C-alpha cells in the first residue's frame, strides 16, 4: 500500500487546497490518471497518480488546505479491497424523566463518578470534541418542578459549563440568574444522545470556542455537512439575527440588517494580494498617461481580420499594443530590465516574456508569452488567445506565470478608460490599455478641424529606480506613435 503525498507543483510552494477529488474509495487507477484537483497560491493544478492500484482511503477532505508532503490519498494493490470504515456508535436511549442520562453514558460516566459540587474545577471539553451527545438547553418550568427536572437542570448547568467561556461556574451563575419562562415556548425537541463527529475546519472550531458556540447545536450549511464560519456567526449570541438581541423600542425606526458574507483569502487571491503589497511598498512607482487617436490601428485591425493568416487569431487593439511594446523596447531596454537590490545591479534581459493580466473567478493571474519579442503578429496573437482561454478555464500552470519581464493590463475590455497599474514583482514596468471610444478630435493636427475619431488612453507605471522620467516618457510616446500610425513601426 502506498501513500501519495502532496507534491510541490510550483516554485517553492508550501501548501495547497484540495478542491475536487476525481476518484472515490474503491476506484481502480493507473499511473498518471488524474486523482485530484488542487489550488496552489498560483493556479488550479490537476495531480496525476504516481501509483497504480485501488483507492483505499481519501485522507484529506475537499476544501481543506494542507502542507506539501502531507499524505492525501492511500492506494493499495489492484486486487486489494478498500479498508472497512468504522461503524458509527449506536444511539443511547434517552428518557423524558432524565434527558441527560444518555449524555452521561455516551461520555463513559455514571452518576457515581460525577464530581460533587465544590470538588474542584471540572475538566473543560473543547468545542466539537468529547461527548457526542446532543445538548438541548431546557429552562425551568414556571411553577413547581419535579425532583427529576431539578436534577436535570443541575446536570445541564454542569454540562453547559464545560462549553461556556467562563467554565462550569459561569454556567451555574447563568442558570441561576435566568428568569423562568413558559415551557411551551422554549421546549426543544429531544435529540439523539450520540452523534458522529462534527465536520468543521480547525479555524472554524477555534471561532466557535471564542464565541462560546457548541458546534453540535448548529445545522451545517457547508459541503458534505461541514460547519462554516457563517454558521458559527449565525449561532452566536452576538449575531444580529440571534434571539439574544434586545427588543426594539416601539417608536424606533425599523432597520434592515442584510448580514454579511466572509470569504477566506487563499490560493491565487492570497498570492496576488501579497505580491501587489510587496511591489507597491518596495518599488517607487511613477505613472504617466497619454491619450491617443487610434483610428489608424482600428483600420489596420479590419484589414488583418480579412487576412487568412489571422483567421484563428483574436485581432484586437491589445495585439497592436503588444507588438508596439516589443518594438519600443529596442530604444528603451530599461523597461524590460530588473532591479537586483541584493547585488546592487540592473539586470538587462535580452528576451521579453510578455505578461497579459487576466481576471479569473479565483483572482488575478498573469501568464506570460515566452520570447514574445521573436514572434510575428500572427504568432503573438495566437499565443495571447491561448493564454486567455487557459486562464478563463482556471488551468494556468505555475510555469506559465513564472519569469515575466513586462506586463500589459487590458482594462479596456471592462469599458474603463485607464488606470494606475501596480508593477508585478521582478519587473520594472506595466502598461494599462484603456477602452477605445468614438470621440470628437481635432484632426489632422494644426487644421483646427473636428472629426469623430477612435480614441484610447495609455498609462505606463514604471520603477523610478532604473527608469527615469525621460526613458519612461520616450517608451510611452513610442508605443502611442505606433498605435496612432502603425506605419511608424517601420522606424524600429
Short mmCIF file of C-alpha atoms in Angstrom, two decimals:
data_model
loop_
_atom_site.label_atom_id
_atom_site.label_comp_id
_atom_site.label_asym_id
_atom_site.label_seq_id
_atom_site.Cartn_x
_atom_site.Cartn_y
_atom_site.Cartn_z
CA UNK A 1 0.00 0.00 0.00
CA UNK A 2 1.34 3.46 -0.95
CA UNK A 3 0.55 6.92 0.36
CA UNK A 4 0.53 9.73 -2.19
CA UNK A 5 1.99 12.84 -0.56
CA UNK A 6 1.13 16.34 -1.76
CA UNK A 7 3.98 17.39 -4.08
CA UNK A 8 5.45 20.84 -4.71
CA UNK A 9 4.00 21.64 -8.13
CA UNK A 10 5.44 25.16 -8.33
CA UNK A 11 8.42 27.21 -7.28
CA UNK A 12 8.81 26.55 -3.58
CA UNK A 13 5.09 26.31 -2.80
CA UNK A 14 4.42 25.28 0.79
CA UNK A 15 0.71 24.43 0.81
CA UNK A 16 -2.33 23.81 -1.38
CA UNK A 17 -6.10 23.36 -1.04
CA UNK A 18 -7.83 20.15 -2.02
CA UNK A 19 -10.51 21.44 -4.42
CA UNK A 20 -12.06 18.35 -6.04
CA UNK A 21 -11.39 14.64 -5.77
CA UNK A 22 -11.57 12.97 -9.16
CA UNK A 23 -11.70 9.47 -7.62
CA UNK A 24 -13.50 7.77 -4.75
CA UNK A 25 -12.72 4.88 -2.45
CA UNK A 26 -12.77 1.61 -4.39
CA UNK A 27 -11.82 3.13 -7.77
CA UNK A 28 -9.02 1.45 -9.70
CA UNK A 29 -6.45 3.92 -11.03
CA UNK A 30 -3.48 3.67 -13.35
CA UNK A 31 -0.24 5.62 -13.27
CA UNK A 32 -0.82 9.21 -14.50
CA UNK A 33 -4.61 9.02 -14.01
CA UNK A 34 -5.87 12.35 -12.59
CA UNK A 35 -6.88 11.78 -8.97
CA UNK A 36 -7.35 15.27 -7.52
CA UNK A 37 -7.55 18.95 -8.40
CA UNK A 38 -5.73 21.33 -6.06
CA UNK A 39 -5.42 25.11 -5.81
CA UNK A 40 -1.97 26.50 -5.08
CA UNK A 41 -1.01 30.10 -4.49
CA UNK A 42 -0.77 30.49 -8.27
CA UNK A 43 -3.32 28.32 -10.05
CA UNK A 44 -5.52 25.23 -10.20
CA UNK A 45 -3.49 22.08 -10.85
CA UNK A 46 -4.61 18.53 -11.63
CA UNK A 47 -2.42 15.91 -9.97
CA UNK A 48 -1.82 12.53 -11.66
CA UNK A 49 -1.38 9.36 -9.63
CA UNK A 50 2.20 8.07 -9.31
CA UNK A 51 0.83 4.64 -8.37
CA UNK A 52 -1.45 2.02 -9.90
CA UNK A 53 -3.99 0.16 -7.79
CA UNK A 54 -7.19 0.60 -5.80
CA UNK A 55 -8.03 3.76 -3.88
CA UNK A 56 -8.13 2.69 -0.24
CA UNK A 57 -8.77 5.99 1.51
CA UNK A 58 -9.01 9.72 0.79
CA UNK A 59 -7.01 11.21 3.64
CA UNK A 60 -7.89 14.89 3.16
CA UNK A 61 -11.45 16.21 2.56
CA UNK A 62 -12.30 18.72 -0.13
CA UNK A 63 -11.86 22.33 0.92
CA UNK A 64 -9.02 21.67 3.36
CA UNK A 65 -5.57 23.26 2.96
CA UNK A 66 -2.58 21.05 3.74
CA UNK A 67 1.18 21.46 3.60
CA UNK A 68 3.41 19.99 0.92
CA UNK A 69 4.47 16.47 1.93
CA UNK A 70 1.18 15.62 3.67
CA UNK A 71 -0.32 12.23 2.64
CA UNK A 72 -3.57 12.92 0.77
CA UNK A 73 -4.63 9.51 -0.60
CA UNK A 74 -3.78 5.88 0.11
CA UNK A 75 -3.58 3.49 -2.85
CA UNK A 76 -3.26 -0.29 -2.48
CA UNK A 77 -2.76 -3.19 -4.85
CA UNK A 78 -5.26 -3.63 -7.68
CA UNK A 79 -6.81 -6.71 -6.04
CA UNK A 80 -6.82 -5.24 -2.54
CA UNK A 81 -10.22 -4.39 -1.13
CA UNK A 82 -10.72 -0.95 0.47
CA UNK A 83 -10.33 -0.82 4.23
CA UNK A 84 -13.62 -1.08 6.12
CA UNK A 85 -14.84 2.14 7.66
CA UNK A 86 -15.59 2.10 11.41
CA UNK A 87 -19.28 1.87 12.20
CA UNK A 88 -20.98 4.79 13.91
CA UNK A 89 -21.83 4.23 17.61
CA UNK A 90 -25.39 3.18 18.41
CA UNK A 91 -27.55 5.92 19.95
CA UNK A 92 -28.10 5.63 23.70
CA UNK A 93 -31.77 5.57 24.76
CA UNK A 94 -32.95 8.72 26.45
CA UNK A 95 -35.96 9.13 28.70
CA UNK A 96 -38.16 12.09 29.35
CA UNK A 97 -37.57 11.88 33.10
CA UNK A 98 -33.77 12.11 32.72
CA UNK A 99 -32.85 13.73 29.40
CA UNK A 100 -29.14 13.94 30.30
CA UNK A 101 -28.69 10.27 31.23
CA UNK A 102 -27.80 9.42 27.62
CA UNK A 103 -25.18 12.16 27.55
CA UNK A 104 -23.51 10.87 30.69
CA UNK A 105 -23.47 7.29 29.35
CA UNK A 106 -22.05 8.39 25.95
CA UNK A 107 -19.17 10.10 27.78
CA UNK A 108 -18.44 6.92 29.72
CA UNK A 109 -19.57 8.39 33.01
CA UNK A 110 -22.07 7.35 35.69
CA UNK A 111 -23.83 9.27 38.39
CA UNK A 112 -21.47 7.82 40.96
CA UNK A 113 -18.44 9.09 39.02
CA UNK A 114 -19.67 12.67 38.64
CA UNK A 115 -17.68 15.13 40.80
CA UNK A 116 -19.58 16.65 43.66
CA UNK A 117 -20.15 20.37 43.82
CA UNK A 118 -17.09 22.14 45.19
CA UNK A 119 -14.65 19.26 44.47
CA UNK A 120 -12.62 21.50 42.15
CA UNK A 121 -12.76 22.67 38.58
CA UNK A 122 -14.33 20.28 36.13
CA UNK A 123 -12.27 19.41 33.04
CA UNK A 124 -13.31 21.55 30.09
CA UNK A 125 -14.23 19.95 26.82
CA UNK A 126 -13.10 21.54 23.54
CA UNK A 127 -15.89 22.57 21.20
CA UNK A 128 -16.60 19.80 18.72
CA UNK A 129 -14.83 17.10 20.75
CA UNK A 130 -15.58 14.99 23.85
CA UNK A 131 -19.11 13.62 24.37
CA UNK A 132 -21.02 13.21 21.14
CA UNK A 133 -24.43 13.66 22.72
CA UNK A 134 -26.77 16.45 21.65
CA UNK A 135 -27.02 19.28 24.12
CA UNK A 136 -30.58 20.56 24.46
CA UNK A 137 -30.89 23.54 26.74
CA UNK A 138 -34.00 23.31 28.93
CA UNK A 139 -35.26 26.08 31.11
CA UNK A 140 -37.12 25.62 34.40
CA UNK A 141 -40.88 25.46 34.14
CA UNK A 142 -42.92 28.17 35.77
CA UNK A 143 -44.35 26.86 38.99
CA UNK A 144 -43.43 23.65 40.82
CA UNK A 145 -40.72 21.39 39.34
CA UNK A 146 -40.31 17.67 39.91
CA UNK A 147 -37.25 16.16 41.52
CA UNK A 148 -36.15 14.66 38.22
CA UNK A 149 -36.39 18.03 36.40
CA UNK A 150 -34.33 19.71 39.15
CA UNK A 151 -31.67 17.02 38.79
CA UNK A 152 -31.73 17.50 35.03
CA UNK A 153 -31.29 21.27 35.46
CA UNK A 154 -28.28 20.72 37.71
CA UNK A 155 -26.75 18.31 35.24
CA UNK A 156 -27.40 20.83 32.46
CA UNK A 157 -25.54 23.54 34.39
CA UNK A 158 -22.51 21.27 34.74
CA UNK A 159 -22.53 20.19 31.11
CA UNK A 160 -23.17 23.71 29.84
CA UNK A 161 -20.29 25.00 31.95
CA UNK A 162 -17.83 22.81 30.10
CA UNK A 163 -18.59 24.66 26.87
CA UNK A 164 -19.07 28.22 28.21
CA UNK A 165 -16.14 30.67 28.04
CA UNK A 166 -16.19 31.07 31.81
CA UNK A 167 -16.24 27.33 32.63
CA UNK A 168 -18.65 25.48 34.95
CA UNK A 169 -19.04 28.35 37.38
CA UNK A 170 -20.23 30.79 34.75
CA UNK A 171 -22.82 28.29 33.54
CA UNK A 172 -24.21 27.83 37.06
CA UNK A 173 -24.48 31.59 37.54
CA UNK A 174 -26.23 31.95 34.22
CA UNK A 175 -28.73 29.23 35.07
CA UNK A 176 -29.40 30.80 38.47
CA UNK A 177 -29.98 34.29 37.09
CA UNK A 178 -32.16 33.20 34.20
CA UNK A 179 -35.83 34.16 34.65
CA UNK A 180 -38.47 31.49 34.45
CA UNK A 181 -40.40 31.36 31.20
CA UNK A 182 -43.31 29.30 29.96
CA UNK A 183 -42.06 25.88 28.92
CA UNK A 184 -44.27 25.71 25.85
CA UNK A 185 -42.36 28.50 24.06
CA UNK A 186 -38.82 27.15 24.68
CA UNK A 187 -39.09 23.38 24.79
CA UNK A 188 -36.62 21.90 22.29
CA UNK A 189 -37.22 18.53 20.67
CA UNK A 190 -35.15 15.69 22.06
CA UNK A 191 -32.04 14.92 20.01
CA UNK A 192 -30.14 11.64 19.77
CA UNK A 193 -27.71 11.17 22.61
CA UNK A 194 -24.85 10.01 20.40
CA UNK A 195 -23.77 11.61 17.13
CA UNK A 196 -20.98 11.34 14.63
CA UNK A 197 -18.14 13.84 14.87
CA UNK A 198 -19.00 17.38 13.76
CA UNK A 199 -17.29 18.29 10.47
CA UNK A 200 -15.51 21.65 10.76
CA UNK A 201 -12.11 23.05 9.93
CA UNK A 202 -9.74 23.98 12.80
CA UNK A 203 -10.22 27.76 12.29
CA UNK A 204 -13.99 27.27 12.49
CA UNK A 205 -13.62 25.24 15.70
CA UNK A 206 -11.49 27.99 17.22
CA UNK A 207 -14.04 30.62 16.21
CA UNK A 208 -16.82 28.60 17.82
CA UNK A 209 -14.79 28.25 21.01
CA UNK A 210 -14.06 32.00 21.12
CA UNK A 211 -17.76 32.83 20.64
CA UNK A 212 -18.96 30.18 23.10
CA UNK A 213 -20.93 28.26 20.46
CA UNK A 214 -21.39 24.47 20.63
CA UNK A 215 -20.82 23.07 17.14
CA UNK A 216 -23.21 20.20 17.81
CA UNK A 217 -26.15 22.59 18.08
CA UNK A 218 -25.55 24.05 14.61
CA UNK A 219 -27.22 22.94 11.40
CA UNK A 220 -24.31 22.82 8.89
CA UNK A 221 -24.64 24.51 5.51
CA UNK A 222 -21.24 23.64 4.02
CA UNK A 223 -20.44 20.85 1.56
CA UNK A 224 -20.92 17.31 2.91
CA UNK A 225 -22.39 18.64 6.15
CA UNK A 226 -19.46 20.88 7.08
CA UNK A 227 -20.00 23.69 9.57
CA UNK A 228 -18.86 27.03 8.10
CA UNK A 229 -17.82 30.33 9.67
CA UNK A 230 -21.16 31.83 8.68
CA UNK A 231 -22.96 29.02 10.53
CA UNK A 232 -20.98 29.80 13.69
CA UNK A 233 -21.59 33.55 13.42
CA UNK A 234 -25.32 32.96 12.90
CA UNK A 235 -25.47 30.77 16.01
CA UNK A 236 -23.50 33.24 18.13
CA UNK A 237 -25.48 35.19 20.76
CA UNK A 238 -23.89 38.38 19.38
CA UNK A 239 -25.22 37.79 15.85
CA UNK A 240 -27.77 40.41 14.74
CA UNK A 241 -30.33 37.71 13.94
CA UNK A 242 -29.87 35.91 17.28
CA UNK A 243 -32.69 35.81 19.77
CA UNK A 244 -30.30 37.37 22.29
CA UNK A 245 -30.64 40.79 20.67
CA UNK A 246 -32.53 43.33 22.71
CA UNK A 247 -36.08 44.13 21.60
CA UNK A 248 -36.54 47.37 19.65
CA UNK A 249 -38.41 50.22 21.19
CA UNK A 250 -41.90 50.67 19.72
CA UNK A 251 -41.08 54.14 18.34
CA UNK A 252 -37.70 53.15 16.87
CA UNK A 253 -37.25 53.37 13.11
CA UNK A 254 -37.12 49.85 11.59
CA UNK A 255 -33.74 48.93 10.13
CA UNK A 256 -32.98 46.14 7.66
CA UNK A 257 -29.90 44.07 8.50
CA UNK A 258 -28.82 42.13 5.41
CA UNK A 259 -25.89 40.47 7.18
CA UNK A 260 -22.51 39.78 5.64
CA UNK A 261 -20.60 37.00 3.94
CA UNK A 262 -16.97 36.15 4.64
CA UNK A 263 -14.73 34.53 2.07
CA UNK A 264 -11.32 33.10 3.08
CA UNK A 265 -8.29 34.76 1.47
CA UNK A 266 -6.34 31.89 -0.02
CA UNK A 267 -4.83 30.46 -3.16
CA UNK A 268 -4.45 32.78 -6.14
CA UNK A 269 -6.07 35.77 -4.43
CA UNK A 270 -3.78 35.47 -1.40
CA UNK A 271 -0.68 35.32 -3.58
CA UNK A 272 -1.86 38.28 -5.69
CA UNK A 273 -2.52 40.43 -2.61
CA UNK A 274 0.90 39.71 -1.15
CA UNK A 275 2.69 40.33 -4.46
CA UNK A 276 0.93 43.65 -5.04
CA UNK A 277 1.64 44.79 -1.48
CA UNK A 278 5.32 43.89 -1.79
CA UNK A 279 5.60 45.70 -5.12
CA UNK A 280 3.73 48.84 -4.05
CA UNK A 281 5.94 49.36 -0.99
CA UNK A 282 9.32 48.39 -2.46
CA UNK A 283 9.37 49.89 -5.98
CA UNK A 284 8.88 53.68 -6.30
CA UNK A 285 6.06 53.87 -8.83
CA UNK A 286 5.65 56.64 -11.40
CA UNK A 287 2.62 56.66 -13.74
CA UNK A 288 2.32 58.64 -16.96
CA UNK A 289 -0.70 58.98 -19.23
CA UNK A 290 -1.25 59.73 -22.89
CA UNK A 291 -4.49 59.93 -24.90
CA UNK A 292 -4.12 58.70 -28.46
CA UNK A 293 -6.09 58.81 -31.71
CA UNK A 294 -6.01 55.11 -32.68
CA UNK A 295 -8.19 55.34 -35.78
CA UNK A 296 -5.25 54.06 -37.81
CA UNK A 297 -4.95 50.99 -35.54
CA UNK A 298 -8.67 50.21 -35.87
CA UNK A 299 -8.42 50.41 -39.66
CA UNK A 300 -5.40 48.07 -39.58
CA UNK A 301 -7.34 45.56 -37.49
CA UNK A 302 -10.15 45.47 -40.03
CA UNK A 303 -7.65 44.62 -42.77
CA UNK A 304 -5.98 41.93 -40.61
CA UNK A 305 -9.31 40.22 -39.90
CA UNK A 306 -9.73 39.63 -43.62
CA UNK A 307 -6.25 38.11 -43.91
CA UNK A 308 -6.05 34.31 -43.99
CA UNK A 309 -3.07 34.23 -41.61
CA UNK A 310 -5.18 35.85 -38.86
CA UNK A 311 -8.27 33.64 -39.30
CA UNK A 312 -7.73 31.85 -35.95
CA UNK A 313 -6.26 34.84 -34.12
CA UNK A 314 -8.01 37.22 -31.73
CA UNK A 315 -7.44 40.52 -33.55
CA UNK A 316 -7.86 43.44 -31.14
CA UNK A 317 -6.18 46.69 -30.03
CA UNK A 318 -4.33 44.57 -27.42
CA UNK A 319 -2.46 42.78 -30.22
CA UNK A 320 -1.22 46.04 -31.76
CA UNK A 321 -0.30 47.42 -28.31
CA UNK A 322 1.68 44.25 -27.54
CA UNK A 323 3.61 44.44 -30.80
CA UNK A 324 4.22 48.16 -30.29
CA UNK A 325 5.72 47.47 -26.85
CA UNK A 326 8.08 44.85 -28.31
CA UNK A 327 9.34 47.40 -30.86
CA UNK A 328 9.59 50.33 -28.43
CA UNK A 329 11.75 48.28 -26.04
CA UNK A 330 14.52 48.31 -28.64
CA UNK A 331 15.02 52.02 -27.93
CA UNK A 332 14.33 51.76 -24.18
CA UNK A 333 15.66 48.40 -22.91
CA UNK A 334 15.39 49.60 -19.27
CA UNK A 335 11.63 48.97 -19.47
CA UNK A 336 12.38 45.25 -19.79
CA UNK A 337 15.15 45.24 -17.17
CA UNK A 338 15.07 44.36 -13.46
CA UNK A 339 16.44 45.91 -10.26
CA UNK A 340 18.59 43.50 -8.22
CA UNK A 341 18.71 45.10 -4.78
CA UNK A 342 20.86 42.37 -3.23
CA UNK A 343 23.60 42.60 -5.87
CA UNK A 344 23.04 46.34 -6.45
CA UNK A 345 22.81 45.74 -10.19
CA UNK A 346 20.42 46.46 -13.05
CA UNK A 347 19.73 43.24 -14.96
CA UNK A 348 19.19 43.86 -18.70
CA UNK A 349 17.29 40.98 -20.28
CA UNK A 350 17.81 40.06 -23.92
CA UNK A 351 14.39 38.40 -24.18
CA UNK A 352 10.82 39.50 -23.47
CA UNK A 353 8.32 37.33 -21.59
CA UNK A 354 5.16 39.37 -22.11
CA UNK A 355 2.64 39.05 -19.29
CA UNK A 356 -1.07 39.51 -20.01
CA UNK A 357 -3.11 40.20 -16.86
CA UNK A 358 -6.26 38.03 -16.81
CA UNK A 359 -9.15 38.21 -14.34
CA UNK A 360 -10.48 34.81 -13.25
CA UNK A 361 -13.11 33.76 -10.68
CA UNK A 362 -10.27 32.82 -8.32
CA UNK A 363 -8.37 36.09 -8.69
CA UNK A 364 -5.95 37.88 -10.99
CA UNK A 365 -3.35 35.78 -12.80
CA UNK A 366 -0.60 36.99 -15.15
CA UNK A 367 0.54 34.25 -17.54
CA UNK A 368 3.24 35.32 -19.96
CA UNK A 369 4.17 34.66 -23.58
CA UNK A 370 7.73 33.36 -23.64
CA UNK A 371 10.07 35.14 -26.11
CA UNK A 372 7.28 37.39 -27.33
CA UNK A 373 9.82 39.71 -28.98
CA UNK A 374 10.73 37.00 -31.54
CA UNK A 375 7.14 36.41 -32.71
CA UNK A 376 5.26 37.76 -35.69
CA UNK A 377 1.91 39.50 -35.09
CA UNK A 378 0.01 36.34 -36.04
CA UNK A 379 2.10 34.18 -33.69
CA UNK A 380 1.77 36.72 -30.89
CA UNK A 381 -1.99 36.91 -31.38
CA UNK A 382 -2.35 33.12 -31.25
CA UNK A 383 -0.25 32.91 -28.07
CA UNK A 384 -2.27 35.63 -26.32
CA UNK A 385 -5.54 33.92 -27.26
CA UNK A 386 -4.29 30.58 -25.90
CA UNK A 387 -3.18 32.13 -22.59
CA UNK A 388 -6.51 33.92 -22.15
CA UNK A 389 -8.53 30.75 -22.79
CA UNK A 390 -6.44 28.72 -20.34
CA UNK A 391 -6.75 31.42 -17.68
CA UNK A 392 -10.56 31.59 -18.03
CA UNK A 393 -10.72 27.81 -17.56
CA UNK A 394 -8.63 28.11 -14.41
CA UNK A 395 -5.96 25.82 -15.84
CA UNK A 396 -2.99 28.19 -15.92
CA UNK A 397 0.08 26.36 -14.65
CA UNK A 398 2.72 27.93 -12.34
CA UNK A 399 5.39 27.67 -15.05
CA UNK A 400 3.25 29.83 -17.36
CA UNK A 401 3.29 32.64 -14.79
CA UNK A 402 6.98 32.46 -13.90
CA UNK A 403 9.69 34.58 -15.44
CA UNK A 404 7.63 37.53 -16.70
CA UNK A 405 9.58 40.66 -17.73
CA UNK A 406 6.87 43.16 -18.79
CA UNK A 407 3.08 43.20 -18.43
CA UNK A 408 0.07 44.69 -20.23
CA UNK A 409 -3.21 45.09 -18.33
CA UNK A 410 -6.10 45.40 -20.78
CA UNK A 411 -8.62 47.26 -18.62
CA UNK A 412 -10.38 48.46 -21.76
CA UNK A 413 -12.36 45.22 -22.02
CA UNK A 414 -14.31 46.40 -18.95
CA UNK A 415 -15.13 49.78 -20.52
CA UNK A 416 -12.54 51.55 -18.35
CA UNK A 417 -10.57 54.47 -19.81
CA UNK A 418 -7.33 53.58 -17.98
CA UNK A 419 -5.78 53.30 -14.52
CA UNK A 420 -2.59 53.33 -12.44
CA UNK A 421 -1.43 49.72 -12.57
CA UNK A 422 0.94 48.22 -9.99
CA UNK A 423 4.16 46.68 -11.31
CA UNK A 424 4.46 42.90 -10.97
CA UNK A 425 7.32 41.81 -8.68
CA UNK A 426 10.51 41.13 -10.64
CA UNK A 427 9.52 43.55 -13.40
CA UNK A 428 10.08 47.28 -13.91
CA UNK A 429 7.06 48.49 -15.89
CA UNK A 430 3.45 47.75 -16.75
CA UNK A 431 1.16 49.28 -19.39
CA UNK A 432 -2.60 49.79 -18.93
CA UNK A 433 -4.59 49.82 -22.17
CA UNK A 434 -7.93 51.63 -21.92
CA UNK A 435 -11.10 51.17 -23.89
CA UNK A 436 -11.38 52.60 -27.43
CA UNK A 437 -14.15 55.17 -27.74
CA UNK A 438 -15.54 57.31 -30.55
CA UNK A 439 -14.84 60.94 -29.60
CA UNK A 440 -14.65 64.36 -31.26
CA UNK A 441 -11.00 65.02 -32.08
CA UNK A 442 -9.04 67.80 -33.79
CA UNK A 443 -7.59 66.12 -36.89
CA UNK A 444 -5.26 66.48 -38.63
CA UNK A 445 -3.03 68.32 -36.20
CA UNK A 446 -2.99 72.07 -36.83
CA UNK A 447 -6.04 72.14 -39.10
CA UNK A 448 -8.47 73.01 -36.28
CA UNK A 449 -11.00 70.67 -37.87
CA UNK A 450 -13.04 68.47 -35.52
CA UNK A 451 -13.84 64.92 -36.59
CA UNK A 452 -15.13 61.76 -34.90
CA UNK A 453 -12.14 59.52 -34.21
CA UNK A 454 -11.34 56.33 -32.26
CA UNK A 455 -9.51 57.38 -29.09
CA UNK A 456 -7.92 55.47 -26.22
CA UNK A 457 -5.74 56.22 -23.19
CA UNK A 458 -2.45 54.50 -22.31
CA UNK A 459 -0.97 54.58 -18.80
CA UNK A 460 2.55 53.40 -18.01
CA UNK A 461 3.70 52.70 -14.44
CA UNK A 462 7.45 52.22 -14.07
CA UNK A 463 10.11 51.74 -11.38
CA UNK A 464 11.84 55.08 -10.97
CA UNK A 465 14.97 53.44 -9.55
CA UNK A 466 16.11 52.37 -13.02
CA UNK A 467 13.70 54.13 -15.39
CA UNK A 468 13.88 57.88 -15.15
CA UNK A 469 11.26 60.26 -16.50
CA UNK A 470 12.96 60.70 -19.87
CA UNK A 471 13.16 56.96 -20.59
CA UNK A 472 9.64 56.26 -19.36
CA UNK A 473 8.20 59.11 -21.41
CA UNK A 474 10.11 58.06 -24.55
CA UNK A 475 8.85 54.48 -24.31
CA UNK A 476 5.25 55.58 -23.81
CA UNK A 477 5.49 58.06 -26.69
CA UNK A 478 6.89 55.36 -29.00
CA UNK A 479 4.03 52.97 -28.18
CA UNK A 480 1.48 55.75 -28.68
CA UNK A 481 3.10 56.74 -32.02
CA UNK A 482 2.82 53.18 -33.39
CA UNK A 483 -0.81 52.89 -32.30
CA UNK A 484 -1.64 56.27 -33.82
CA UNK A 485 0.01 55.38 -37.12
CA UNK A 486 1.06 51.71 -37.47
CA UNK A 487 3.42 52.75 -40.27
CA UNK A 488 5.69 54.18 -37.55
CA UNK A 489 6.65 50.58 -36.75
CA UNK A 490 8.95 50.70 -39.77
CA UNK A 491 11.19 53.13 -37.87
CA UNK A 492 12.26 50.48 -35.37
#
